[in-house]
């Protein structure tokens, strides 16, 4: 009997010893000491969302406070040490509760329960609950519905169990959280999880808190706050230029959580200083902005007029419609859509909604997210529908030094024709224009290097005209009679870089002043080459510095046509290639001749002999990453992300899921690192550039 008892005691002692795990194969993570932000007995405070087994975190505690330390892996051994890992204060499987005996830093370990305190490099959450859970818990998930100018319905979800004495709520126009001793505004009976608020003020922000009443002496704390604005009184007309504070105007709102919408400062908008930035980043998370209610939205007597342009990339699409529930973005009904066409000129748009909105009063904008190109909006007007509606949109194309082409959409008023004025004034003409029955016009005999304004309006009758619509443009310089490409020497497609450069004839920079370039105007001392397009119709031309020279910055332009009448087909000023330039062209005419001009940026010295030039068949080039030759690790990453590729990596970019650049690193190696330790936890896109090839990977930052 004594042997059996002794054996059982020994087995118990062995189990006890194996559960006290104080090894740390994976060291400390995170490297900083964790301070517990919430101590309410309920919140799981995450020390890390990617801790490893056989690893510890340092956590600050207070003597006498109750704590629960745990792991998201329920079989993990959790060990707490108060003496820097020398001995175990307490331990358990999955989680351990402990009343702290010290004030200061403790060591919080997680290990595998494999009999050997094993290590594992697999993410798990290490969390701590501070405090004793309350016996009465506040409700959650407060929502608002049935909004009107003077009323709203607030609903909530009961926490754990329905409180025996029901609920109380507190409503205020201040965002200051009520004290536990503050008297409630009113209450609801047990089992009732919503309340109707009445007697509210239109166009006012309200804040609501709810708490549980579990007994005559036991009340929960106040819930998280719910805020909402009551609807505005409907108007018949409005004008909005966003030029108040840097916030959405009163009675305007961003509805839902999709996309982005905010008022921003802009010196180039149609009516400075502000405009509305508007974007959706996907087709499943759309940005919706509601406008001030209008009582006549469905009367067919008014229209919505606004101006908008593309922000960085053309093509962003704006929908105009209405909301059947002003607080629900999913209730948006689209009636018309408009596509922005310029990154510099604000288009005029006019939405004639007819009677489609019916009794719904809240009109709204929605960004389609396809494409995900942000737009800028200004000067939104709800106004009576004129008897003669202007023609929109108006566009200009084919601008040369002496000509320009104009097109516009026919007016919905079916006019007899249109009047146009071409002048140098941005304001509306004070005279009648030239009558034209077509919806296109070509201007000739223009002056080079001049800014013009083209105005057009509908002519509905002898005494009825629409408002003017205006677009501006600037004519380029006149190409010279001889732009010196006659001195160009021939290069052969397929030529590659060598120690000796292909040399041409250096021409003075002043002789090409008439040429226009899309990528860089500050250039001097041109050298001309010519090349015959290969049979594939694709061609790449690029520059590099000659061995032993100090020249580093080139500008490269490719032209079609003939000397004296050249047309630019490609231009690059070292984009993506350090200080050198590269142009890739496709769909060219095989056998045709292209002329190549090479310049130095802001330099008075000649470039002949300073640069190497290469021209080759672009269809034979490799335009995508060889995935088998590209590696990256670790993922998830805590601090440093390592990358390796068979070819030279020139740049690494880290972007968040909104497309905003968080980090960028230039390099010239096949292996590299980027430090992500300062980024917040979450998912990021990492773009790796190698010889104009881009590989995008998704990386999780712990």
XYZ file of C-alpha atoms in Angstrom:
702
model
C 0.000 0.000 0.000
C 2.797 2.398 0.803
C 4.425 1.659 -2.569
C 1.181 2.368 -4.420
C 0.704 5.632 -2.520
C 4.269 6.680 -3.159
C 3.915 5.858 -6.863
C 0.779 7.987 -7.162
C 2.507 10.874 -5.408
C 5.466 10.607 -7.750
C 3.185 10.562 -10.826
C 1.382 13.636 -9.563
C 4.656 15.417 -8.874
C 5.942 14.573 -12.376
C 2.736 15.955 -13.956
C 3.029 19.091 -11.851
C 6.619 19.653 -12.855
C 5.901 19.107 -16.581
C 3.113 21.701 -16.512
C 5.371 24.469 -15.243
C 6.806 25.609 -18.594
C 9.352 28.433 -18.374
C 11.452 27.802 -21.488
C 11.374 30.329 -24.338
C 12.706 28.919 -27.598
C 10.974 31.730 -29.510
C 11.889 34.434 -26.993
C 9.802 37.459 -26.041
C 7.023 38.784 -28.288
C 6.021 41.515 -28.644
C 9.274 43.196 -27.666
C 7.523 45.969 -25.705
C 5.884 45.550 -22.298
C 2.104 45.224 -22.598
C -0.151 47.529 -20.574
C -3.726 46.259 -20.192
C -6.080 48.922 -21.629
C -9.457 47.652 -20.335
C -10.115 46.199 -16.887
C -13.836 45.428 -16.726
C -13.795 41.657 -16.221
C -15.190 41.118 -19.725
C -12.880 42.350 -22.468
C -10.308 39.932 -23.905
C -7.300 42.256 -24.185
C -5.082 40.806 -26.933
C -1.420 40.877 -25.955
C -0.662 39.501 -29.440
C -2.685 37.837 -32.193
C 0.328 35.846 -33.381
C 2.187 34.460 -30.422
C 4.142 31.211 -30.729
C 4.421 28.254 -28.356
C 7.549 28.407 -26.152
C 7.381 32.194 -26.160
C 6.476 34.800 -23.549
C 5.087 38.330 -23.243
C 5.812 40.837 -20.489
C 2.612 42.281 -18.951
C 2.204 44.967 -16.293
C -0.143 44.006 -13.411
C -1.377 45.461 -10.120
C -1.290 43.655 -6.770
C -4.694 42.451 -5.579
C -6.316 42.613 -9.030
C -7.876 39.501 -10.561
C -6.559 38.378 -13.954
C -7.313 35.580 -16.401
C -4.455 34.785 -18.790
C -5.279 32.577 -21.773
C -4.420 31.270 -25.231
C -6.672 30.819 -28.256
C -5.254 27.266 -28.441
C -7.212 25.557 -25.682
C -4.581 22.843 -25.152
C -1.706 25.268 -24.575
C 0.015 25.339 -21.187
C -0.204 28.846 -19.746
C 2.418 29.776 -17.139
C 2.824 33.002 -15.157
C 6.120 34.014 -13.552
C 6.682 37.004 -11.267
C 10.490 36.693 -11.148
C 11.538 37.020 -14.809
C 10.956 33.350 -15.588
C 12.944 31.846 -12.715
C 9.922 30.124 -11.126
C 6.230 29.654 -11.885
C 3.694 31.630 -9.846
C 0.717 29.787 -11.379
C -0.060 27.671 -14.459
C -2.892 25.883 -16.236
C -4.180 24.517 -19.539
C -5.854 26.923 -21.936
C -6.207 29.689 -19.345
C -5.416 30.450 -15.749
C -7.083 32.835 -13.255
C -4.886 34.550 -10.700
C -5.093 37.282 -8.066
C -1.852 39.164 -8.499
C 0.599 39.111 -5.607
C 2.817 41.814 -7.127
C 2.647 45.204 -8.792
C 4.889 45.442 -11.836
C 5.887 43.242 -14.762
C 5.149 39.509 -14.995
C 6.118 36.909 -17.632
C 3.209 35.295 -19.552
C 4.224 32.001 -21.295
C 2.445 29.673 -23.737
C 3.750 26.164 -24.541
C 2.564 22.953 -26.171
C 1.122 20.395 -23.780
C 3.276 17.590 -25.168
C 5.054 16.566 -21.965
C 8.134 18.534 -23.010
C 6.913 22.174 -22.979
C 7.250 22.130 -26.755
C 7.690 25.010 -29.181
C 5.534 25.740 -32.263
C 5.793 28.584 -34.792
C 2.052 28.789 -35.389
C 0.071 31.925 -34.544
C -2.176 31.942 -31.510
C -3.712 34.820 -29.576
C -2.400 35.492 -26.066
C -5.024 37.441 -24.142
C -5.677 38.727 -20.640
C -8.958 39.571 -18.922
C -8.532 42.089 -16.128
C -11.002 42.299 -13.259
C -13.929 40.278 -11.982
C -16.840 39.936 -14.451
C -19.831 41.999 -13.361
C -23.003 40.230 -12.364
C -25.055 42.567 -14.575
C -23.827 43.167 -18.111
C -24.750 46.003 -20.487
C -26.533 45.314 -23.795
C -24.639 45.484 -27.081
C -25.119 46.213 -30.793
C -27.131 49.418 -30.545
C -28.692 50.366 -33.896
C -31.019 53.084 -35.164
C -33.892 52.801 -37.649
C -37.064 54.616 -38.703
C -35.341 57.991 -38.658
C -37.516 61.048 -39.212
C -37.047 64.736 -38.464
C -38.361 64.311 -34.907
C -38.210 60.586 -34.074
C -36.089 57.423 -34.245
C -36.159 53.805 -33.108
C -33.168 52.514 -31.120
C -32.672 48.746 -30.793
C -30.102 46.605 -28.958
C -29.053 43.037 -28.218
C -29.300 41.697 -24.686
C -26.026 40.515 -23.134
C -25.861 36.943 -21.725
C -29.354 36.845 -20.222
C -32.312 39.185 -20.331
C -32.182 41.386 -17.196
C -35.073 40.764 -14.819
C -35.884 44.462 -14.361
C -35.520 45.485 -18.033
C -33.444 48.369 -19.407
C -32.823 52.093 -19.046
C -31.582 54.465 -21.707
C -29.918 57.875 -21.631
C -30.220 60.309 -24.557
C -28.233 63.521 -25.012
C -26.997 65.972 -27.625
C -23.555 65.762 -25.962
C -21.114 62.925 -26.618
C -20.027 62.851 -22.942
C -20.684 59.408 -21.459
C -23.130 59.569 -18.515
C -21.890 58.675 -15.035
C -23.260 55.575 -13.261
C -25.130 57.944 -10.943
C -26.733 59.978 -13.754
C -30.500 59.383 -13.910
C -31.784 57.619 -16.990
C -33.994 59.377 -19.520
C -36.496 56.503 -19.541
C -36.643 52.713 -19.650
C -38.221 49.604 -21.146
C -39.745 46.494 -19.593
C -37.958 43.113 -19.433
C -37.786 41.426 -22.828
C -38.232 44.681 -24.768
C -35.036 45.425 -26.730
C -36.012 48.620 -28.564
C -37.480 52.017 -27.802
C -39.129 54.769 -29.830
C -37.674 58.224 -29.311
C -39.990 61.138 -30.077
C -39.966 64.915 -29.730
C -36.475 65.188 -31.240
C -35.145 68.272 -33.019
C -34.578 68.131 -36.796
C -30.994 68.101 -38.123
C -29.510 67.381 -34.698
C -26.900 64.822 -33.602
C -28.082 62.618 -30.723
C -26.165 60.172 -28.513
C -27.812 57.191 -26.800
C -26.590 54.745 -24.132
C -28.487 51.730 -22.706
C -27.914 49.730 -19.516
C -29.357 46.548 -17.988
C -31.313 46.566 -14.702
C -30.774 43.110 -13.216
C -32.295 43.794 -9.790
C -33.272 46.652 -7.535
C -29.628 46.946 -6.449
C -27.683 45.590 -9.443
C -27.290 47.729 -12.583
C -24.826 47.304 -15.449
C -22.603 50.045 -16.747
C -23.749 52.096 -19.727
C -23.341 50.472 -23.131
C -21.167 51.782 -25.916
C -22.627 54.946 -27.391
C -24.880 55.075 -30.450
C -24.888 58.357 -32.354
C -27.184 59.465 -35.156
C -28.522 62.683 -36.711
C -32.212 63.277 -37.104
C -33.365 64.084 -40.598
C -33.539 67.619 -41.834
C -36.699 69.388 -42.807
C -37.119 68.972 -46.539
C -36.362 71.914 -48.840
C -37.414 72.653 -52.399
C -34.030 73.861 -53.722
C -30.439 73.848 -52.504
C -26.878 74.771 -53.515
C -23.860 73.123 -51.881
C -20.206 74.087 -52.516
C -18.691 72.331 -49.425
C -16.928 75.561 -48.458
C -17.818 75.594 -44.772
C -15.836 73.493 -42.307
C -13.861 70.402 -43.377
C -16.801 68.090 -42.696
C -19.896 67.031 -44.560
C -22.463 69.856 -44.501
C -25.408 69.800 -42.134
C -28.077 67.415 -43.478
C -25.496 65.582 -45.623
C -24.142 62.231 -44.407
C -21.926 59.321 -45.362
C -24.270 56.354 -45.152
C -22.833 52.946 -44.254
C -19.207 51.951 -43.845
C -18.209 51.317 -47.463
C -15.574 53.326 -49.328
C -14.516 56.856 -48.435
C -16.138 60.289 -48.531
C -14.849 63.467 -46.935
C -14.645 67.198 -47.512
C -11.095 68.301 -48.314
C -9.223 71.491 -49.135
C -8.464 72.117 -52.819
C -7.139 75.251 -54.472
C -7.958 73.916 -57.953
C -11.620 73.110 -57.461
C -14.393 75.004 -59.240
C -15.231 77.067 -56.148
C -12.344 77.024 -53.648
C -11.466 76.275 -50.950
C -13.149 72.835 -50.611
C -14.584 69.920 -52.546
C -15.935 66.428 -51.811
C -13.522 63.477 -52.119
C -15.466 60.339 -53.097
C -14.216 56.771 -53.654
C -15.070 53.067 -53.360
C -12.277 50.517 -53.247
C -14.313 47.516 -54.420
C -17.732 46.672 -55.860
C -18.780 45.090 -52.556
C -18.016 48.075 -50.306
C -19.570 51.148 -51.893
C -19.394 54.723 -50.682
C -22.800 56.414 -50.386
C -23.383 60.084 -49.515
C -26.899 61.337 -48.819
C -28.002 64.922 -49.461
C -30.369 67.275 -47.682
C -33.965 66.011 -48.174
C -36.024 67.652 -50.910
C -39.802 67.665 -50.825
C -40.121 67.601 -54.615
C -37.655 64.803 -55.469
C -40.302 62.858 -57.396
C -42.269 65.751 -58.875
C -40.380 65.811 -62.175
C -39.943 69.573 -61.875
C -36.279 69.727 -60.793
C -32.856 68.406 -61.715
C -29.579 67.725 -59.877
C -26.610 69.536 -61.388
C -23.004 69.106 -60.241
C -19.399 69.278 -61.392
C -16.856 66.482 -60.993
C -13.478 65.306 -62.201
C -11.233 62.278 -61.796
C -8.799 62.536 -58.913
C -5.693 60.634 -60.102
C -6.984 58.305 -62.838
C -9.845 58.970 -65.256
C -12.926 56.775 -65.358
C -14.451 56.975 -61.873
C -18.226 56.429 -62.072
C -20.738 58.396 -59.965
C -24.314 57.158 -59.606
C -27.189 59.494 -58.740
C -30.253 58.018 -57.066
C -32.249 58.022 -53.845
C -32.446 56.148 -50.518
C -35.629 54.423 -49.436
C -34.148 54.301 -45.903
C -31.906 57.326 -45.270
C -29.801 55.400 -42.728
C -29.262 52.278 -44.892
C -26.769 52.409 -47.778
C -28.191 49.142 -49.149
C -31.509 50.912 -49.822
C -29.881 53.067 -52.530
C -31.747 53.026 -55.858
C -29.615 54.091 -58.827
C -31.246 56.249 -61.524
C -28.354 57.654 -63.592
C -24.564 57.254 -63.765
C -21.827 59.620 -64.905
C -18.189 58.876 -65.802
C -15.442 61.413 -65.112
C -13.189 62.086 -68.095
C -10.351 64.311 -66.889
C -7.925 64.698 -63.984
C -7.753 68.465 -64.454
C -11.098 69.702 -65.844
C -14.368 69.476 -63.886
C -17.114 68.110 -66.155
C -20.651 69.511 -65.940
C -23.171 66.760 -65.136
C -26.950 67.041 -65.011
C -29.241 64.341 -63.597
C -32.887 64.636 -64.603
C -34.661 62.127 -62.364
C -38.251 62.664 -63.457
C -40.830 61.135 -61.122
C -38.740 58.035 -60.295
C -37.973 58.943 -56.642
C -41.706 59.037 -55.856
C -42.297 60.043 -52.238
C -38.672 59.395 -51.244
C -36.986 62.668 -50.323
C -33.310 61.801 -49.780
C -31.207 61.897 -52.941
C -27.711 60.389 -52.820
C -24.440 59.837 -54.669
C -22.878 56.372 -54.896
C -19.415 55.479 -56.229
C -19.578 52.225 -58.215
C -16.118 50.947 -57.245
C -15.682 49.696 -60.828
C -13.199 51.067 -61.552
C -11.957 52.012 -58.076
C -10.888 55.485 -59.244
C -11.571 58.298 -56.780
C -13.428 61.410 -57.940
C -13.847 64.989 -56.739
C -17.285 66.642 -56.617
C -18.222 70.308 -56.202
C -21.071 72.778 -56.753
C -24.057 70.461 -56.274
C -27.353 72.179 -57.123
C -30.987 71.020 -56.914
C -32.856 73.500 -59.083
C -35.987 73.889 -61.193
C -35.691 72.179 -64.542
C -35.117 74.932 -67.111
C -37.331 75.130 -70.144
C -34.191 74.865 -72.280
C -31.562 72.432 -70.961
C -27.859 72.850 -71.793
C -25.985 70.153 -73.752
C -23.681 68.033 -71.573
C -21.150 66.570 -71.371
C -18.847 68.710 -73.509
C -15.473 67.262 -74.619
C -12.428 68.447 -76.580
C -10.042 66.187 -78.508
C -7.457 66.240 -81.273
C -5.851 69.468 -80.084
C -2.941 70.617 -82.278
C -1.108 73.912 -82.525
C -3.882 75.277 -84.816
C -6.951 72.999 -84.470
C -9.276 71.380 -81.913
C -12.380 69.167 -82.114
C -15.438 69.592 -79.861
C -18.348 67.229 -79.201
C -21.347 67.442 -76.867
C -24.421 65.418 -76.029
C -27.699 66.578 -77.486
C -29.873 68.608 -75.125
C -32.939 66.783 -73.782
C -34.988 69.850 -74.749
C -34.755 68.975 -78.480
C -33.506 72.427 -79.496
C -33.428 73.757 -83.030
C -29.642 73.910 -82.742
C -26.777 75.318 -80.698
C -24.691 78.459 -80.353
C -20.969 78.457 -79.671
C -18.346 81.048 -78.769
C -14.582 80.452 -78.831
C -12.630 83.047 -76.836
C -9.968 83.524 -74.155
C -12.377 84.235 -71.273
C -13.540 81.641 -68.753
C -16.766 83.494 -67.895
C -20.013 83.076 -69.829
C -20.200 85.046 -73.086
C -22.177 88.271 -73.056
C -22.988 87.939 -76.750
C -24.949 85.536 -78.885
C -22.873 82.774 -80.388
C -22.554 81.306 -83.856
C -25.482 79.010 -84.672
C -24.802 75.371 -85.580
C -27.226 72.485 -85.980
C -24.670 69.693 -85.400
C -23.341 68.476 -82.035
C -19.717 68.650 -83.195
C -17.436 71.497 -84.210
C -13.824 71.756 -85.399
C -11.940 74.955 -84.663
C -9.136 75.979 -87.051
C -6.579 78.801 -87.393
C -5.838 78.733 -83.661
C -2.724 80.348 -82.203
C -0.034 78.025 -80.773
C 0.707 78.059 -77.038
C -2.630 79.753 -76.219
C -5.355 78.893 -73.700
C -8.873 78.980 -75.182
C -12.396 78.587 -73.790
C -15.106 76.961 -75.879
C -18.693 77.824 -74.829
C -21.812 76.123 -76.199
C -25.525 76.375 -75.375
C -28.789 74.986 -76.696
C -31.058 77.255 -78.737
C -34.637 76.185 -78.099
C -36.406 79.124 -79.742
C -35.706 82.664 -80.887
C -36.015 83.909 -77.304
C -35.117 80.781 -75.312
C -31.557 79.555 -74.759
C -29.971 77.238 -72.219
C -27.132 78.117 -69.895
C -23.632 78.090 -71.375
C -21.386 75.036 -70.954
C -17.631 75.718 -71.118
C -14.442 73.732 -71.605
C -10.860 75.012 -71.732
C -7.782 73.772 -73.584
C -4.285 74.971 -74.483
C -2.747 74.614 -77.915
C 0.797 73.226 -78.104
C 3.738 74.884 -79.821
C 4.093 74.635 -83.560
C 6.534 71.898 -84.621
C 9.499 73.399 -86.510
C 9.905 72.892 -90.235
C 12.974 70.755 -89.595
C 13.353 69.115 -86.200
C 16.767 67.673 -87.064
C 15.777 64.024 -87.095
C 17.234 64.080 -90.618
C 20.589 63.718 -88.856
C 19.486 60.529 -87.101
C 21.570 57.388 -87.516
C 20.052 53.925 -87.830
C 20.018 51.343 -85.107
C 18.880 47.756 -85.535
C 16.113 46.147 -83.449
C 17.896 43.531 -81.407
C 20.868 45.699 -80.505
C 21.865 45.384 -76.878
C 23.921 47.402 -74.454
C 27.670 47.223 -74.959
C 30.692 48.989 -73.520
C 30.739 51.315 -76.504
C 27.593 53.361 -77.028
C 25.621 53.791 -80.220
C 26.383 57.411 -81.092
C 24.387 59.907 -83.068
C 24.596 63.567 -83.901
C 24.362 66.098 -81.076
C 21.948 68.868 -81.954
C 21.500 72.073 -79.967
C 18.545 71.914 -77.641
C 17.087 75.136 -79.014
C 16.427 73.617 -82.433
C 13.587 71.428 -81.117
C 11.737 74.020 -79.070
C 8.571 73.473 -81.092
C 8.186 69.823 -80.159
C 5.893 68.943 -77.256
C 6.692 66.123 -74.874
C 4.352 64.380 -72.500
C 6.873 63.257 -69.886
C 9.399 66.086 -69.433
C 9.815 69.607 -70.814
C 13.063 70.416 -69.045
C 15.546 68.789 -71.439
C 18.490 69.882 -73.571
C 21.048 68.701 -76.124
C 19.277 66.058 -78.184
C 20.776 63.119 -80.073
C 18.660 61.494 -82.826
C 18.386 57.846 -83.908
C 15.979 55.937 -86.093
C 14.828 52.326 -86.042
C 12.690 50.114 -88.295
C 9.791 48.355 -86.522
C 10.242 44.544 -86.509
C 7.694 42.132 -87.956
C 6.026 41.568 -84.581
C 4.988 45.235 -84.386
C 6.431 45.504 -80.864
C 9.510 47.424 -79.843
C 11.310 48.417 -76.644
C 13.863 51.245 -76.570
C 15.905 52.011 -73.454
C 18.963 53.958 -72.344
C 21.850 53.303 -69.983
C 25.009 55.175 -69.045
C 28.250 54.469 -70.858
C 30.889 52.753 -68.745
C 33.103 55.302 -67.031
C 30.866 58.318 -67.569
C 29.175 60.433 -64.910
C 25.928 61.045 -66.826
C 22.965 59.501 -64.991
C 19.692 61.095 -66.099
C 18.187 60.602 -69.549
C 14.911 61.562 -71.194
C 13.752 59.341 -74.056
C 11.030 60.113 -76.619
C 9.872 58.036 -79.601
C 8.160 59.673 -82.598
C 6.334 58.428 -85.676
C 5.885 60.392 -88.903
C 8.503 62.252 -90.903
C 11.062 64.878 -90.061
C 9.277 68.197 -89.785
C 5.997 66.476 -88.897
C 6.604 64.165 -85.954
C 4.016 62.689 -83.584
C 5.029 61.445 -80.161
C 4.143 57.773 -79.556
C 6.125 57.173 -76.362
C 7.993 59.163 -73.727
C 9.814 58.310 -70.483
C 11.817 60.289 -67.956
C 13.398 57.511 -65.849
C 10.026 56.152 -64.622
C 10.694 52.893 -62.777
C 14.259 52.673 -64.055
C 16.408 54.736 -61.713
C 17.724 57.678 -63.735
C 17.456 55.883 -67.092
C 14.528 55.642 -69.466
C 12.574 52.916 -71.192
C 9.670 52.956 -73.682
C 7.786 49.796 -74.752
C 5.422 50.034 -77.742
C 3.035 47.553 -79.371
C 0.594 47.414 -82.321
C 3.110 49.276 -84.504
C 3.220 48.999 -88.288
C 5.938 46.469 -89.211
C 8.573 48.015 -91.447
C 7.718 51.593 -90.496
C 10.397 53.972 -89.213
C 10.401 55.487 -85.741
C 12.609 58.402 -84.680
C 14.188 58.404 -81.239
C 15.325 61.517 -79.392
C 17.598 61.190 -76.357
C 18.112 64.172 -74.028
C 19.726 64.920 -70.721
C 17.533 66.384 -68.005
C 18.450 70.005 -67.159
C 21.936 69.770 -68.651
C 23.806 71.959 -71.120
C 26.360 69.285 -72.029
C 25.870 67.007 -75.017
C 24.742 63.425 -74.583
C 26.453 61.924 -77.624
C 28.795 59.224 -76.350
C 27.500 59.542 -72.786
C 24.610 57.059 -73.090
C 24.149 53.583 -74.498
C 20.971 52.889 -76.449
C 19.236 49.540 -76.914
C 16.307 48.664 -79.183
C 14.809 45.175 -79.237
C 11.688 43.198 -80.059
C 9.442 43.668 -77.030
C 7.427 40.524 -77.836
C 10.473 38.457 -76.883
C 10.862 40.151 -73.506
C 9.770 38.540 -70.234
C 6.932 40.618 -68.811
C 6.020 38.633 -65.750
C 7.631 37.324 -62.627
C 8.947 33.776 -62.627
C 7.152 32.659 -59.488
C 9.401 29.656 -58.983
C 12.376 32.023 -58.657
C 10.699 34.338 -56.137
C 10.477 33.683 -52.394
C 9.446 35.658 -49.341
C 9.230 34.881 -45.620
C 7.945 34.864 -42.921
C 4.224 35.296 -43.424
C 2.741 36.331 -41.014
C 5.595 38.728 -40.291
C 6.441 40.358 -36.968
C 9.273 42.677 -37.913
C 11.353 42.095 -41.071
C 10.036 40.634 -44.334
C 12.728 38.880 -46.408
C 12.461 38.722 -50.225
C 14.576 36.944 -52.841
C 14.354 36.786 -56.649
C 16.515 35.435 -59.461
C 16.757 38.936 -60.969
C 17.618 42.312 -59.451
C 14.894 43.836 -57.269
C 14.689 47.612 -57.785
C 11.884 48.611 -55.420
C 9.695 47.268 -52.607
C 6.416 49.015 -51.711
C 4.058 48.246 -48.815
C 0.451 49.419 -49.223
C -2.595 49.092 -47.005
C -5.856 47.667 -48.376
C -6.995 51.195 -49.306
C -4.066 51.426 -51.720
C -2.171 53.957 -49.581
C 1.621 53.609 -49.610
C 2.928 52.911 -46.093
C 6.573 52.035 -46.845
C 8.853 52.152 -49.882
C 12.444 51.009 -50.327
C 14.691 51.359 -53.393
C 17.421 48.775 -53.883
C 19.577 47.060 -56.500
C 20.004 43.496 -55.203
C 18.513 40.057 -55.761
C 17.811 39.742 -52.040
C 16.353 42.355 -49.734
C 14.478 43.111 -46.549
C 11.857 45.626 -45.498
C 11.179 46.462 -41.853
C 7.421 46.309 -41.117
C 7.758 46.399 -37.319
C 6.268 49.893 -36.983
C 3.114 49.069 -38.980
C -0.142 48.266 -37.229
C -1.374 44.686 -37.223
C -3.366 43.770 -40.296
C -3.147 42.715 -43.935
C -0.912 44.581 -46.398
C -0.075 44.391 -50.100
C 3.626 44.241 -50.906
C 4.659 45.192 -54.475
C 8.068 44.011 -55.656
C 9.486 45.614 -58.831
C 12.189 43.999 -60.949
C 13.012 45.416 -64.397
C 9.498 46.893 -64.774
C 7.964 43.575 -63.719
C 5.739 43.858 -60.659
C 4.795 41.053 -58.295
C 2.099 41.742 -55.678
C 1.835 39.564 -52.572
C -0.454 39.683 -49.551
C 1.314 39.752 -46.190
C -0.171 39.609 -42.688
C 1.525 41.882 -40.154
C 1.215 40.667 -36.575
